[in-house]
Coordinates of C-alpha atoms in Angstrom, one line a residue:
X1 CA 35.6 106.8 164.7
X2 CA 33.3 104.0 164.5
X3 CA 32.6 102.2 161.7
X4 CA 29.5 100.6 161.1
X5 CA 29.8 98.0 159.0
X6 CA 32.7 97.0 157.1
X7 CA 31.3 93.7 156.6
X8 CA 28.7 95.4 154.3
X9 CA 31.9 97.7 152.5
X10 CA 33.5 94.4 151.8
X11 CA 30.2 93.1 150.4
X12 CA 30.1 96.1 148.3
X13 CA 33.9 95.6 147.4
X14 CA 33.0 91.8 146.3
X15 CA 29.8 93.5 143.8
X16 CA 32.6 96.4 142.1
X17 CA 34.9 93.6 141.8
X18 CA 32.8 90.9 140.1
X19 CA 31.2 93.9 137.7
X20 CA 35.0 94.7 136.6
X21 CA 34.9 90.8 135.9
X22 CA 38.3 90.9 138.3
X23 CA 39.8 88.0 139.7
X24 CA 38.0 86.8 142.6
X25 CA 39.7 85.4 145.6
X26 CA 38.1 83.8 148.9
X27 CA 34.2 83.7 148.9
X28 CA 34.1 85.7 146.1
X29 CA 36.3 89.1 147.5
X30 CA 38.9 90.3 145.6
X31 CA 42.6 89.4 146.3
X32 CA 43.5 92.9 147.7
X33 CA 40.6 93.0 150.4
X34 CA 43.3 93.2 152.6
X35 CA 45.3 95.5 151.6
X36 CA 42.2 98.1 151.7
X37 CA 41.3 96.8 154.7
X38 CA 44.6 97.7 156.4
X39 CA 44.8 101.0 154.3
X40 CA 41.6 102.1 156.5
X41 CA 43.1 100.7 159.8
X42 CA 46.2 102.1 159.6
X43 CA 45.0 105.4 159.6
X44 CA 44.7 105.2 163.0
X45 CA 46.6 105.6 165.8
X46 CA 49.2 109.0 167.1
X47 CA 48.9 111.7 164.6
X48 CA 51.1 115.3 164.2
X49 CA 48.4 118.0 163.5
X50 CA 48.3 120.3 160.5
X51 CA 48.4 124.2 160.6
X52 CA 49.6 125.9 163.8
X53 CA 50.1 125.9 166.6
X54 CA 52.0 122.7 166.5
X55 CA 49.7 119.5 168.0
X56 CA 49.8 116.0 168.7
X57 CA 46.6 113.8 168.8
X58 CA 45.2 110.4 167.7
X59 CA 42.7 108.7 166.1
X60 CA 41.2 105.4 167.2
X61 CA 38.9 103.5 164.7
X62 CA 36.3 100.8 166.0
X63 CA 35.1 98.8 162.9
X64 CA 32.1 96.6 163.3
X65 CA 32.4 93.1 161.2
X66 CA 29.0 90.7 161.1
X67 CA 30.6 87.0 160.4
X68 CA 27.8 85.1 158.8
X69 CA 27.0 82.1 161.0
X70 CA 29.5 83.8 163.5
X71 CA 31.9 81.9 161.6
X72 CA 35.1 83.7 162.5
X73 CA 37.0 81.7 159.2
X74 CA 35.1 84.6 156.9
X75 CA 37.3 86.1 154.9
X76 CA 36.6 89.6 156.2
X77 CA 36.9 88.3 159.8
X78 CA 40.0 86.6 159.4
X79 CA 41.9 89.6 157.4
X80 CA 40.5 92.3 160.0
X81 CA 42.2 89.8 163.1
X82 CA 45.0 89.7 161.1
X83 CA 45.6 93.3 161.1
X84 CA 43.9 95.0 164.4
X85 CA 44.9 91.6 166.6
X86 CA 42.3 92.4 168.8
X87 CA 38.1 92.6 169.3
X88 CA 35.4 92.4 171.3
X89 CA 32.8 90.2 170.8
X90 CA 29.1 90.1 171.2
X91 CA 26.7 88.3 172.4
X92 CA 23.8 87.9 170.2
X93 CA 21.2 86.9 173.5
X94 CA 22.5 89.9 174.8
X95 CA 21.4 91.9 171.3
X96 CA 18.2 90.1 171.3
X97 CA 17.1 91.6 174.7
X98 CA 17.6 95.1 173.5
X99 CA 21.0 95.0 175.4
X100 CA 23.3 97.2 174.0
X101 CA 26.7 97.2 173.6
X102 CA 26.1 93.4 174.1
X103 CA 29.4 92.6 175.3
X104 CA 29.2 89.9 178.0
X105 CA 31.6 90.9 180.8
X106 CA 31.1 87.6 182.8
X107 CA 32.4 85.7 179.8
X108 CA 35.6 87.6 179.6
X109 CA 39.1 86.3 181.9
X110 CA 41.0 89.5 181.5
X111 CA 39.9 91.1 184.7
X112 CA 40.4 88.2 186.7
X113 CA 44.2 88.1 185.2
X114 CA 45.1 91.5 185.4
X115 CA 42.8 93.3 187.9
X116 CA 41.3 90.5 190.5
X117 CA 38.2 91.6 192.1
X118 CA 37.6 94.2 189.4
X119 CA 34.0 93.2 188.4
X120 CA 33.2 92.9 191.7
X121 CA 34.4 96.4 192.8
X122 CA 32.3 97.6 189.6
X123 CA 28.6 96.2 190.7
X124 CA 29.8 97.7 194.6
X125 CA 30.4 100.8 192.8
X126 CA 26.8 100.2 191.3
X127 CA 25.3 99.8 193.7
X128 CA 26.5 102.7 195.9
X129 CA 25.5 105.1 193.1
X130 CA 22.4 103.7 192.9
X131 CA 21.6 104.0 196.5
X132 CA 22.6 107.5 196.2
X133 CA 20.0 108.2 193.6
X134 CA 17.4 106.3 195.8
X135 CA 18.7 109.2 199.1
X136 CA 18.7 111.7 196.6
X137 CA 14.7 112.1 197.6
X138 CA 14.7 111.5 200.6
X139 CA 17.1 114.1 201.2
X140 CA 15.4 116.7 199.5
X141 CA 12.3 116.0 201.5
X142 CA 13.8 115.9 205.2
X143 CA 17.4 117.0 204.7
X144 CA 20.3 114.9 205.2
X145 CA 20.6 115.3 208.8
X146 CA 17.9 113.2 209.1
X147 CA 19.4 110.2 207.1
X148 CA 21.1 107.2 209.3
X149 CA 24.9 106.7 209.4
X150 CA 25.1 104.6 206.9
X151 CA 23.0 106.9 204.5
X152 CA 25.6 109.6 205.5
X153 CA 28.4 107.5 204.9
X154 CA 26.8 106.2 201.2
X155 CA 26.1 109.8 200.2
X156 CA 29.6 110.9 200.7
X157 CA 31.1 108.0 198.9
X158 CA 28.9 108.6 196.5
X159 CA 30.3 112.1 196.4
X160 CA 34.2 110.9 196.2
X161 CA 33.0 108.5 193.3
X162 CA 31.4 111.3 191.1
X163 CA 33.9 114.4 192.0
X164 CA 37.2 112.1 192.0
X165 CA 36.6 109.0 190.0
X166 CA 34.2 109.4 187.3
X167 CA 35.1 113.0 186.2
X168 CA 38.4 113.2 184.1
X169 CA 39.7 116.3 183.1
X170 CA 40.8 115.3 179.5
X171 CA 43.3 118.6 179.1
X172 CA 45.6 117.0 181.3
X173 CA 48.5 115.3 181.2
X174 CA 47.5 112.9 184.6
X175 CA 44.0 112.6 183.7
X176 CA 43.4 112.6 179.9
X177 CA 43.4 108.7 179.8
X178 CA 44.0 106.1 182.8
X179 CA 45.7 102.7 182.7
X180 CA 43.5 99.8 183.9
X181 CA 45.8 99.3 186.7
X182 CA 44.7 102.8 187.9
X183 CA 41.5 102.5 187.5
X184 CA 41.8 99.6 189.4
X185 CA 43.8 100.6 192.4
X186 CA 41.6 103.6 192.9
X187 CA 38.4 101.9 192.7
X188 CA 39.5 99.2 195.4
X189 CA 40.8 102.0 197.6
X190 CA 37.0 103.8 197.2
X191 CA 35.3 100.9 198.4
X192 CA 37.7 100.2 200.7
X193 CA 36.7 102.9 202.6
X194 CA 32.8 102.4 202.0
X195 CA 33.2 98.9 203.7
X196 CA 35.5 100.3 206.4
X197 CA 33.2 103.2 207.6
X198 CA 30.1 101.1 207.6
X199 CA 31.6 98.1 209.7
X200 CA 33.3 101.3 212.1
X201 CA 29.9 102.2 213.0
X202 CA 28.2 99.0 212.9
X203 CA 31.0 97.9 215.2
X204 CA 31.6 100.9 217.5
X205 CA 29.7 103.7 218.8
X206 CA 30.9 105.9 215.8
X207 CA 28.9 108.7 214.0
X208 CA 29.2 109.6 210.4
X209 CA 30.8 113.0 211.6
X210 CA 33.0 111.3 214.4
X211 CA 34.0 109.2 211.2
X212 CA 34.8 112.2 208.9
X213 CA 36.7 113.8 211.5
X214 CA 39.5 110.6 211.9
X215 CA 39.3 109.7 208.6
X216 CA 39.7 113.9 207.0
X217 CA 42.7 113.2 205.7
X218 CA 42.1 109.7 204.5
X219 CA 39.4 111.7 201.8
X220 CA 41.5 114.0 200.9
X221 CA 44.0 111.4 199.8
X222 CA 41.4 109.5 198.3
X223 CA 40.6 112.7 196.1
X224 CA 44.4 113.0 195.6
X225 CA 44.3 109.5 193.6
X226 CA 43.9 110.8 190.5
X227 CA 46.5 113.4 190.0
X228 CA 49.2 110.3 190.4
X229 CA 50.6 110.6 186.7
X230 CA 50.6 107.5 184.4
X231 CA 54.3 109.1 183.3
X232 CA 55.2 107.4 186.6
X233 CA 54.9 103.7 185.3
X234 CA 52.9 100.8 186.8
X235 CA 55.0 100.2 190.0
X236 CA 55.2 103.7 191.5
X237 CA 51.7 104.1 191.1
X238 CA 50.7 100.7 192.5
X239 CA 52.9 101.0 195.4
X240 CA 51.1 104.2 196.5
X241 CA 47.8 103.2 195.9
X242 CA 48.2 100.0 197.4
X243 CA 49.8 101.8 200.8
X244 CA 46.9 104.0 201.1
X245 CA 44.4 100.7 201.0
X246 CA 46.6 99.6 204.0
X247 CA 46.3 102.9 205.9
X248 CA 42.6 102.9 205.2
X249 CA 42.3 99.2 207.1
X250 CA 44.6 100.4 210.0
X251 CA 43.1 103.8 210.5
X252 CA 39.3 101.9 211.0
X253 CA 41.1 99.4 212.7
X254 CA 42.4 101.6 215.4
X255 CA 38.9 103.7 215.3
X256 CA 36.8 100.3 216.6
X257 CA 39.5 99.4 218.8

């Protein structure tokens, strides 16, 4: 549920409260801002579902707050910290150029620390879906036989990153949410395989359907990604993923050679 804003509930909050002449606190709020902030909050989070049959579910809240000045020592934007402990912040240039959500990834360290080389993989993956789009015409007009290697090779990438990445099947229990380091792993093993085909037949005398013959079983382990369950934990995970980027680089290796 998003909330948009509580900055302006709060502002409301501090009108009822100084009509009931009540003891102001900070800026004017009322002492128990707080408290009614966290009473909102705390209704989110892993829920047991009424009636039958029996469920399990969650609710996740996103609450907007507007710090005057950006001054983060506002009352309602230090008691919202307090109790979520976490946020993303915008970027008001970003806002101002009709840029929305303006979050500014290349401010933010986490990838870097958790997931090296994720933003990087993300504008690759970009960029192959957008040349897809650009083929996408071409193909209709002369047919896809008629496209270079490369072409072939972005198209079926393409393919992989629609069919097996970005569609989630949210009724089950490997796919209905995916930790970062997942998403990661996958991603790098995607574009991995982009970079590896091209340089095969930039390199050797390899066609797009000389590479899809070596490599079969390479996609179909690429496609298999997904159904690795999170129930695993981290490690299991990583170490497979990270053993099928290896084969990836050997297999092409031994293709050129």
């Amino acid at each position: 549920m998003m909330a948009d804003s509580t900055s302006r509930w709060a502002e409301a909050l501090r009108e009822i409260s100084g009509r009931l002449a009540e003891m102001p606190a900070d800026s004017g709020y009322p002492a128990y801002l707080s408290t009614k902030l966290a009473s909102f909050y705390e209704r989110a989070g892993k829920v047991k579902c009424l009636g039958n049959p029996q469920r399990q579910g969650s609710v996740s809240i996103v609450g907007a707050v507007s710090p005057p000045g950006g001054d983060f020592a506002d009352p309602v934007t230090s008691a919202t910290l307090g109790i979520v402990q976490v946020f993303w912040g915008l970027d008001k240039k970003l806002a101002q150029r009709k840029h929305f959500p303006s979050v500014n990834w290349s401010a933010r360290t986490l990838y870097e620390r958790d997931a090296p080389g994720f933003v990087e993989l993300r504008v690759r993956t970009k960029e192959i879906l957008q040349k897809e789009e650009d083929l996408a015409e071409i193909v209709q007009l002369v047919g896809k036989s008629a496209l270079g290697e490369n072409d072939k090779i972005t198209l079926e990438v393409a393919r992989m990153l629609k069919d097996d990445f970005l569609q989630q099947n949210g009724t089950s229990d490997y796919d209905c949410y995916c930790p970062f380091y997942k998403t990661h792993a996958m991603l790098r093993n995607y574009v991995a395989f982009y970079d590896a085909a091209l340089k095969a037949t930039a390199q050797g005398d390899l066609t797009f359907a000389r590479v899809r013959e070596s490599a079969g079983d390479l996609v179909f382990k690429l496609s298999q990604m997904k159904f690795e369950s999170p129930s695993q934990g981290k490690e299991p995970i990583t170490q497979k993923l990270d053993a099928l980027h290896a084969e990836i680089q050997d297999r092409f290796r031994q293709m050129v050679e």
